[in-house]
Amino acid sequence: MWGLVLCCLAGVKSYSGGLAVRFFLGVFEAAVTPGFALFTSQWYTKKEQGTRIGIWFSFNGWAQIFGGLLAYGIAKGARLHGSAIAPWKIVFLVTGLFTMAMGALFLIFMPDSQLNARWLNPLDRRLAIERVRVNQQGIGNKHFKAYQLKEALLDPLTWAFAFYALAADIPNGGISNFFSQLIVSFGYTPEQSLLYGTPGGAIEIIALILCGYYGDRFGNRLLISTSGLVLSILGMILIVALPLSNDVGRLIGYYLTQASPTLFVALLSLIATNVAGYTKKTTVAAIYLISYCAGNIIGPQTFRPKDAPRYVPAEITIICCWHQNRQKATFRARPDYLKLENQEWLDLTDKENPEFIYSL
């Protein structure tokens, strides 16, 4: 549906029409990121989730590379040989049709869970379920539970996640929506800006995959992923501090800002890892992504290229995790503590389940 709506942008002839189409683009895109995070938590163990989420989120970088090259090729081809329709319409049609094709393949081959994976035999399905027992998050329970919704809304970690997403994505909203104009301000043509923006996608891919891998390897996703924020701040300093005549240096600064999603993705992976209970997990993910969207709405209204990004540190989340892990360890050490049989599959929230350990 998102691909179909994207194709409809090629037919927009007024501001109100464009606004309506963009609204439905947001509606159909809203489930993508939380849905992928939920799939990741179902199929992979806690120690594997940071790397996997980094990998699939890095395809935003691949899209930036592919989209930039595609737009540049279409713009240059139309300039040299002409075109029956406006080049920008061709871009929407090509990317929309490609998205529809990929969506159809995903719908056909991606199962809801291990229980109905057609490409696994019955034994492999049981093994795939058994290997994620360690997550202590259950599997396949999609019933709405009001008490889990209440717990999600009262959990301070929910709002720590949301506050970071809002604050971090205000600068992201400006950079991602206006990167072409930003590159043009460095002294390049609009056509060159399409081509020169593609290395930024490569930086995002490298940063996300490396931070995801080393975050899982060393057991501290937040600390490792903070390196992306350091690079992005350095990039904005270069953009602001270098003289306007230094086009190359300021362009390199822009490329470095593309490492900024690392901590956002690390926190997204921690929602998949550290939030248990189907209703609670989906609620926290929804609030996190709503804050992300709000930041991206605010960003284009307030963002100025000369302003350095302002990021909220992750120490609040780290401290909350440490504190709650210590409380759970104390509870499990009590003489009267009794672990329930098959407790791993009971769809308990992270607060309900004493065996649940928060990851960093």
Coordinates of C-alpha atoms in Angstrom, one line a residue:
M1 CA 0.0 0.0 0.0
W2 CA 2.9 2.4 0.8
G3 CA 4.3 1.8 -2.7
L4 CA 0.9 2.4 -4.3
V5 CA 0.5 5.7 -2.4
L6 CA 4.1 6.7 -3.4
C7 CA 3.1 6.2 -7.1
C8 CA 0.2 8.5 -6.5
L9 CA 2.6 11.4 -5.7
A10 CA 3.4 11.5 -9.4
G11 CA -0.2 12.6 -10.1
V12 CA -0.3 15.4 -7.5
K13 CA -1.2 18.8 -8.9
S14 CA -1.9 20.9 -5.8
Y15 CA -0.5 21.5 -2.4
S16 CA -3.6 20.0 -0.7
G17 CA -3.4 16.9 -2.9
G18 CA 0.3 16.5 -2.0
L19 CA -0.5 17.0 1.7
A20 CA -3.2 14.3 1.5
V21 CA -0.9 11.8 -0.2
R22 CA 1.9 12.5 2.3
F23 CA -0.5 11.8 5.1
F24 CA -1.4 8.4 3.8
L25 CA 2.3 7.7 3.2
G26 CA 2.8 8.2 6.9
V27 CA -0.2 6.0 7.8
F28 CA 1.1 3.0 5.8
E29 CA 4.7 3.5 6.8
A30 CA 3.9 3.7 10.5
A31 CA 3.9 -0.1 11.1
V32 CA 7.2 -0.8 9.3
T33 CA 9.8 -0.1 11.9
P34 CA 8.0 -1.4 15.0
G35 CA 6.9 -4.4 13.0
F36 CA 10.5 -5.2 12.0
A37 CA 11.6 -4.7 15.6
L38 CA 8.9 -7.2 16.8
F39 CA 9.9 -9.8 14.2
T40 CA 13.6 -9.4 15.3
S41 CA 12.6 -10.0 18.9
Q42 CA 10.7 -13.1 17.9
W43 CA 13.4 -14.8 15.8
Y44 CA 16.7 -13.8 17.5
T45 CA 18.1 -14.1 20.9
K46 CA 18.9 -11.0 23.0
K47 CA 22.6 -11.2 22.1
E48 CA 21.8 -11.3 18.4
Q49 CA 19.2 -8.5 18.2
G50 CA 21.4 -5.5 18.1
T51 CA 23.4 -6.7 15.1
R52 CA 20.2 -7.8 13.2
I53 CA 18.4 -4.5 13.8
G54 CA 21.4 -2.6 12.8
I55 CA 21.6 -4.6 9.5
W56 CA 18.0 -4.1 8.5
F57 CA 17.9 -0.4 9.6
S58 CA 21.1 0.2 7.5
F59 CA 19.0 -0.3 4.4
N60 CA 17.9 3.3 4.9
G61 CA 21.5 4.0 3.9
W62 CA 21.2 1.7 0.9
A63 CA 18.0 3.5 -0.1
Q64 CA 19.9 6.8 0.1
I65 CA 22.6 5.5 -2.2
F66 CA 20.1 3.8 -4.6
G67 CA 17.7 6.8 -4.5
G68 CA 20.5 9.3 -5.1
L69 CA 21.9 7.5 -8.1
L70 CA 18.5 6.8 -9.5
A71 CA 17.4 10.5 -9.2
Y72 CA 20.8 11.7 -10.6
G73 CA 20.5 9.3 -13.6
I74 CA 16.9 10.4 -14.3
A75 CA 17.7 14.1 -13.9
K76 CA 20.7 13.9 -16.2
G77 CA 18.9 11.7 -18.8
A78 CA 16.0 14.0 -18.9
R79 CA 18.3 17.0 -19.3
L80 CA 20.2 15.4 -22.2
H81 CA 17.4 13.6 -24.0
G82 CA 14.2 15.0 -22.6
S83 CA 11.3 13.0 -21.1
A84 CA 7.6 12.6 -21.7
I85 CA 6.8 13.3 -18.0
A86 CA 8.6 15.4 -15.4
P87 CA 11.7 13.6 -14.0
W88 CA 10.5 13.9 -10.4
K89 CA 7.4 11.9 -11.4
I90 CA 9.5 9.2 -12.8
V91 CA 11.4 8.9 -9.5
F92 CA 8.1 8.4 -7.6
L93 CA 6.8 5.8 -10.1
V94 CA 10.0 3.8 -10.2
T95 CA 10.5 3.7 -6.4
G96 CA 6.8 3.1 -5.8
L97 CA 6.5 0.2 -8.1
F98 CA 9.7 -1.4 -6.7
T99 CA 8.3 -1.0 -3.2
M100 CA 5.1 -2.7 -4.2
A101 CA 7.0 -5.7 -5.7
M102 CA 9.2 -6.0 -2.6
G103 CA 6.1 -5.8 -0.4
A104 CA 4.4 -8.6 -2.3
L105 CA 7.4 -10.8 -1.8
F106 CA 7.6 -10.0 1.9
L107 CA 3.9 -10.8 2.3
I108 CA 4.3 -14.2 0.6
F109 CA 7.5 -15.4 2.3
M110 CA 7.6 -13.7 5.8
P111 CA 5.6 -15.7 8.4
D112 CA 4.0 -14.3 11.5
S113 CA 6.1 -16.4 13.7
Q114 CA 8.1 -19.7 13.7
L115 CA 4.9 -21.6 14.2
N116 CA 3.7 -21.0 10.6
A117 CA 7.0 -20.7 8.8
R118 CA 6.3 -22.6 5.6
W119 CA 10.0 -22.9 4.8
L120 CA 10.8 -24.8 8.0
N121 CA 9.8 -28.4 8.7
P122 CA 8.1 -29.2 12.0
L123 CA 11.3 -30.1 13.8
D124 CA 13.0 -26.9 12.7
R125 CA 10.0 -24.8 13.8
R126 CA 10.3 -26.3 17.3
L127 CA 14.1 -25.7 17.4
A128 CA 13.6 -22.1 16.2
I129 CA 11.2 -21.5 19.1
E130 CA 13.4 -23.3 21.6
R131 CA 16.4 -21.2 20.8
V132 CA 14.6 -17.9 21.8
R133 CA 13.5 -19.4 25.2
V134 CA 16.3 -17.4 26.8
N135 CA 14.6 -14.1 25.8
Q136 CA 11.9 -14.8 28.5
Q137 CA 9.4 -13.0 26.3
G138 CA 7.0 -15.7 25.2
I139 CA 6.0 -16.1 21.5
G140 CA 2.8 -16.0 19.5
N141 CA 0.6 -14.4 22.1
K142 CA -1.2 -11.4 20.4
H143 CA -4.0 -10.8 22.9
F144 CA -4.4 -7.3 24.1
K145 CA -3.9 -6.9 27.9
A146 CA -5.0 -3.7 29.6
Y147 CA -2.7 -4.1 32.5
Q148 CA 0.3 -4.3 30.2
L149 CA -0.8 -1.1 28.5
K150 CA -1.0 0.6 31.9
E151 CA 2.4 -0.7 32.9
A152 CA 3.9 0.6 29.7
L153 CA 2.5 4.1 30.3
L154 CA 3.7 4.1 33.9
D155 CA 7.2 2.7 33.1
P156 CA 9.8 5.5 33.3
L157 CA 11.9 3.7 30.7
T158 CA 9.1 4.2 28.2
W159 CA 9.4 8.0 28.5
A160 CA 13.2 7.9 28.6
F161 CA 13.0 6.2 25.2
A162 CA 10.4 8.6 23.9
F163 CA 12.3 11.7 25.1
Y164 CA 15.5 10.6 23.4
A165 CA 13.6 9.9 20.1
L166 CA 12.0 13.3 20.2
A167 CA 15.2 15.3 21.0
A168 CA 17.5 13.3 18.7
D169 CA 15.2 13.5 15.7
I170 CA 14.6 17.2 15.7
P171 CA 18.1 17.7 14.1
N172 CA 17.6 14.5 12.1
G173 CA 14.4 15.9 10.6
G174 CA 16.2 18.9 9.3
I175 CA 19.2 17.1 7.9
S176 CA 17.4 14.2 6.3
N177 CA 14.7 16.4 4.7
F178 CA 17.0 19.2 3.5
F179 CA 20.3 17.4 2.8
S180 CA 20.1 18.3 -0.9
Q181 CA 19.7 22.0 -0.1
L182 CA 22.5 21.7 2.5
I183 CA 24.9 20.3 -0.1
V184 CA 23.8 23.0 -2.6
S185 CA 24.8 25.6 0.1
F186 CA 28.3 24.2 0.0
G187 CA 28.6 25.4 -3.6
Y188 CA 27.4 22.4 -5.6
T189 CA 24.6 22.3 -8.2
P190 CA 21.2 20.7 -7.4
E191 CA 22.0 17.9 -9.8
Q192 CA 25.4 17.3 -8.1
S193 CA 23.8 17.3 -4.7
L194 CA 21.9 14.1 -5.7
L195 CA 25.1 12.3 -6.5
Y196 CA 27.2 13.7 -3.7
G197 CA 24.6 12.8 -1.1
T198 CA 25.1 9.0 -1.7
P199 CA 28.3 8.6 0.3
G200 CA 26.3 9.7 3.4
G201 CA 24.3 6.5 3.0
A202 CA 27.5 4.5 3.0
I203 CA 28.5 6.1 6.3
E204 CA 25.2 5.2 7.8
I205 CA 25.5 1.6 6.7
I206 CA 29.0 1.2 8.1
A207 CA 28.2 2.9 11.4
L208 CA 25.0 0.9 12.0
I209 CA 26.5 -2.5 11.2
L210 CA 29.7 -1.9 13.2
C211 CA 27.9 -0.5 16.2
G212 CA 25.3 -3.2 16.1
Y213 CA 28.0 -5.9 15.9
Y214 CA 30.4 -4.6 18.6
G215 CA 27.5 -3.6 20.8
D216 CA 26.4 -7.2 20.9
R217 CA 29.9 -8.5 21.1
F218 CA 30.9 -6.4 24.1
G219 CA 27.4 -6.4 25.7
N220 CA 26.9 -2.6 25.8
R221 CA 25.0 -1.3 22.8
L222 CA 24.4 2.1 24.2
L223 CA 28.1 2.9 24.9
I224 CA 29.3 1.6 21.5
S225 CA 26.5 3.4 19.6
T226 CA 27.3 6.7 21.3
S227 CA 30.3 6.8 18.9
G228 CA 27.9 7.6 16.1
L229 CA 26.7 10.7 18.0
V230 CA 30.3 11.8 18.5
L231 CA 30.9 11.5 14.7
S232 CA 27.8 13.4 13.9
I233 CA 28.6 16.2 16.3
L234 CA 32.1 16.4 14.8
G235 CA 30.5 16.6 11.4
M236 CA 28.2 19.5 12.4
I237 CA 31.2 21.3 13.9
L238 CA 33.0 21.0 10.5
I239 CA 29.9 22.4 8.7
V240 CA 29.7 25.3 11.1
A241 CA 33.3 26.1 11.8
L242 CA 35.0 25.7 8.4
P243 CA 35.0 28.7 6.0
L244 CA 32.3 28.8 3.3
S245 CA 35.1 28.4 0.7
N246 CA 36.0 24.9 2.0
D247 CA 33.4 23.0 0.1
V248 CA 35.1 19.6 0.5
G249 CA 35.6 19.9 4.2
R250 CA 32.0 20.9 4.8
L251 CA 30.8 18.1 2.6
I252 CA 32.8 15.6 4.7
G253 CA 31.2 17.1 7.7
Y254 CA 27.8 16.3 6.3
Y255 CA 28.8 12.7 5.6
L256 CA 29.9 12.3 9.3
T257 CA 26.4 13.5 10.4
Q258 CA 24.9 10.4 8.8
A259 CA 26.3 8.3 11.6
S260 CA 23.8 9.9 14.0
P261 CA 21.1 7.1 13.8
T262 CA 23.3 4.6 15.7
L263 CA 22.0 5.4 19.2
F264 CA 18.4 5.6 18.0
V265 CA 18.8 2.1 16.5
A266 CA 20.5 0.9 19.7
L267 CA 17.5 2.1 21.7
L268 CA 15.1 0.5 19.2
S269 CA 17.0 -2.8 19.7
L270 CA 16.7 -2.4 23.5
I271 CA 12.9 -2.0 23.2
A272 CA 13.0 -5.4 21.4
T273 CA 15.3 -6.9 24.0
N274 CA 14.3 -5.2 27.3
V275 CA 10.5 -4.8 27.0
A276 CA 8.5 -8.1 27.5
G277 CA 4.8 -8.8 27.1
Y278 CA 3.2 -8.4 23.6
T279 CA 0.9 -5.5 24.5
K280 CA 3.6 -3.7 26.5
K281 CA 6.3 -4.1 23.8
T282 CA 4.0 -2.9 21.0
T283 CA 2.9 0.1 23.1
V284 CA 6.4 1.2 24.0
A285 CA 7.5 0.8 20.4
A286 CA 4.5 2.9 19.2
I287 CA 5.3 5.7 21.7
Y288 CA 9.0 5.6 20.7
L289 CA 8.1 5.9 17.0
I290 CA 5.5 8.6 17.6
S291 CA 8.2 10.6 19.4
Y292 CA 10.5 9.9 16.4
C293 CA 7.9 11.2 14.0
A294 CA 7.2 14.3 16.2
G295 CA 10.9 15.1 16.1
N296 CA 11.0 14.8 12.4
I297 CA 8.0 17.1 12.1
I298 CA 9.6 19.7 14.4
G299 CA 13.0 19.4 12.7
P300 CA 12.2 20.9 9.3
Q301 CA 10.5 23.8 11.0
T302 CA 13.4 24.8 13.3
F303 CA 16.5 23.3 11.8
R304 CA 19.2 25.6 10.5
P305 CA 22.4 24.1 9.0
K306 CA 24.6 26.3 11.2
D307 CA 23.1 24.8 14.4
A308 CA 24.9 21.8 15.8
P309 CA 22.7 18.8 16.7
R310 CA 21.7 18.5 20.3
Y311 CA 21.4 15.0 21.6
V312 CA 20.1 13.7 25.0
P313 CA 22.6 11.4 26.6
A314 CA 21.7 7.7 27.2
E315 CA 22.8 7.6 30.8
I316 CA 19.2 7.7 32.1
T317 CA 18.4 4.5 30.3
I318 CA 21.6 2.8 31.5
I319 CA 21.0 3.8 35.1
C320 CA 17.3 2.5 34.9
C321 CA 18.5 -0.8 33.5
W322 CA 21.2 -1.3 36.1
H323 CA 18.8 -0.4 39.0
Q324 CA 16.1 -2.8 37.8
N325 CA 18.5 -5.7 37.1
R326 CA 19.8 -5.3 40.7
Q327 CA 16.2 -5.4 42.1
K328 CA 15.4 -8.6 40.1
A329 CA 18.6 -10.3 41.3
T330 CA 17.7 -9.5 44.9
F331 CA 14.2 -10.9 44.3
R332 CA 15.5 -14.1 42.8
A333 CA 17.9 -14.6 45.7
R334 CA 15.0 -14.8 48.2
P335 CA 14.6 -18.2 49.9
D336 CA 10.9 -18.3 49.0
Y337 CA 11.4 -17.6 45.3
L338 CA 10.0 -20.3 43.0
K339 CA 10.4 -20.2 39.2
L340 CA 7.3 -21.2 37.4
E341 CA 7.4 -24.1 34.9
N342 CA 7.8 -22.9 31.3
Q343 CA 7.8 -19.3 32.6
E344 CA 9.6 -18.3 29.4
W345 CA 6.4 -18.7 27.3
L346 CA 3.8 -17.0 29.6
D347 CA 3.8 -13.6 27.9
L348 CA 4.8 -11.8 31.1
T349 CA 6.1 -8.3 31.0
D350 CA 9.7 -7.4 31.8
K351 CA 8.6 -6.1 35.3
E352 CA 6.4 -9.2 36.0
N353 CA 9.1 -11.8 35.2
P354 CA 11.9 -12.0 37.8
E355 CA 13.9 -14.1 35.4
F356 CA 14.0 -11.3 32.8
I357 CA 17.4 -9.5 32.6
Y358 CA 17.8 -6.1 31.0
S359 CA 20.5 -5.8 28.4
L360 CA 22.6 -2.7 27.8

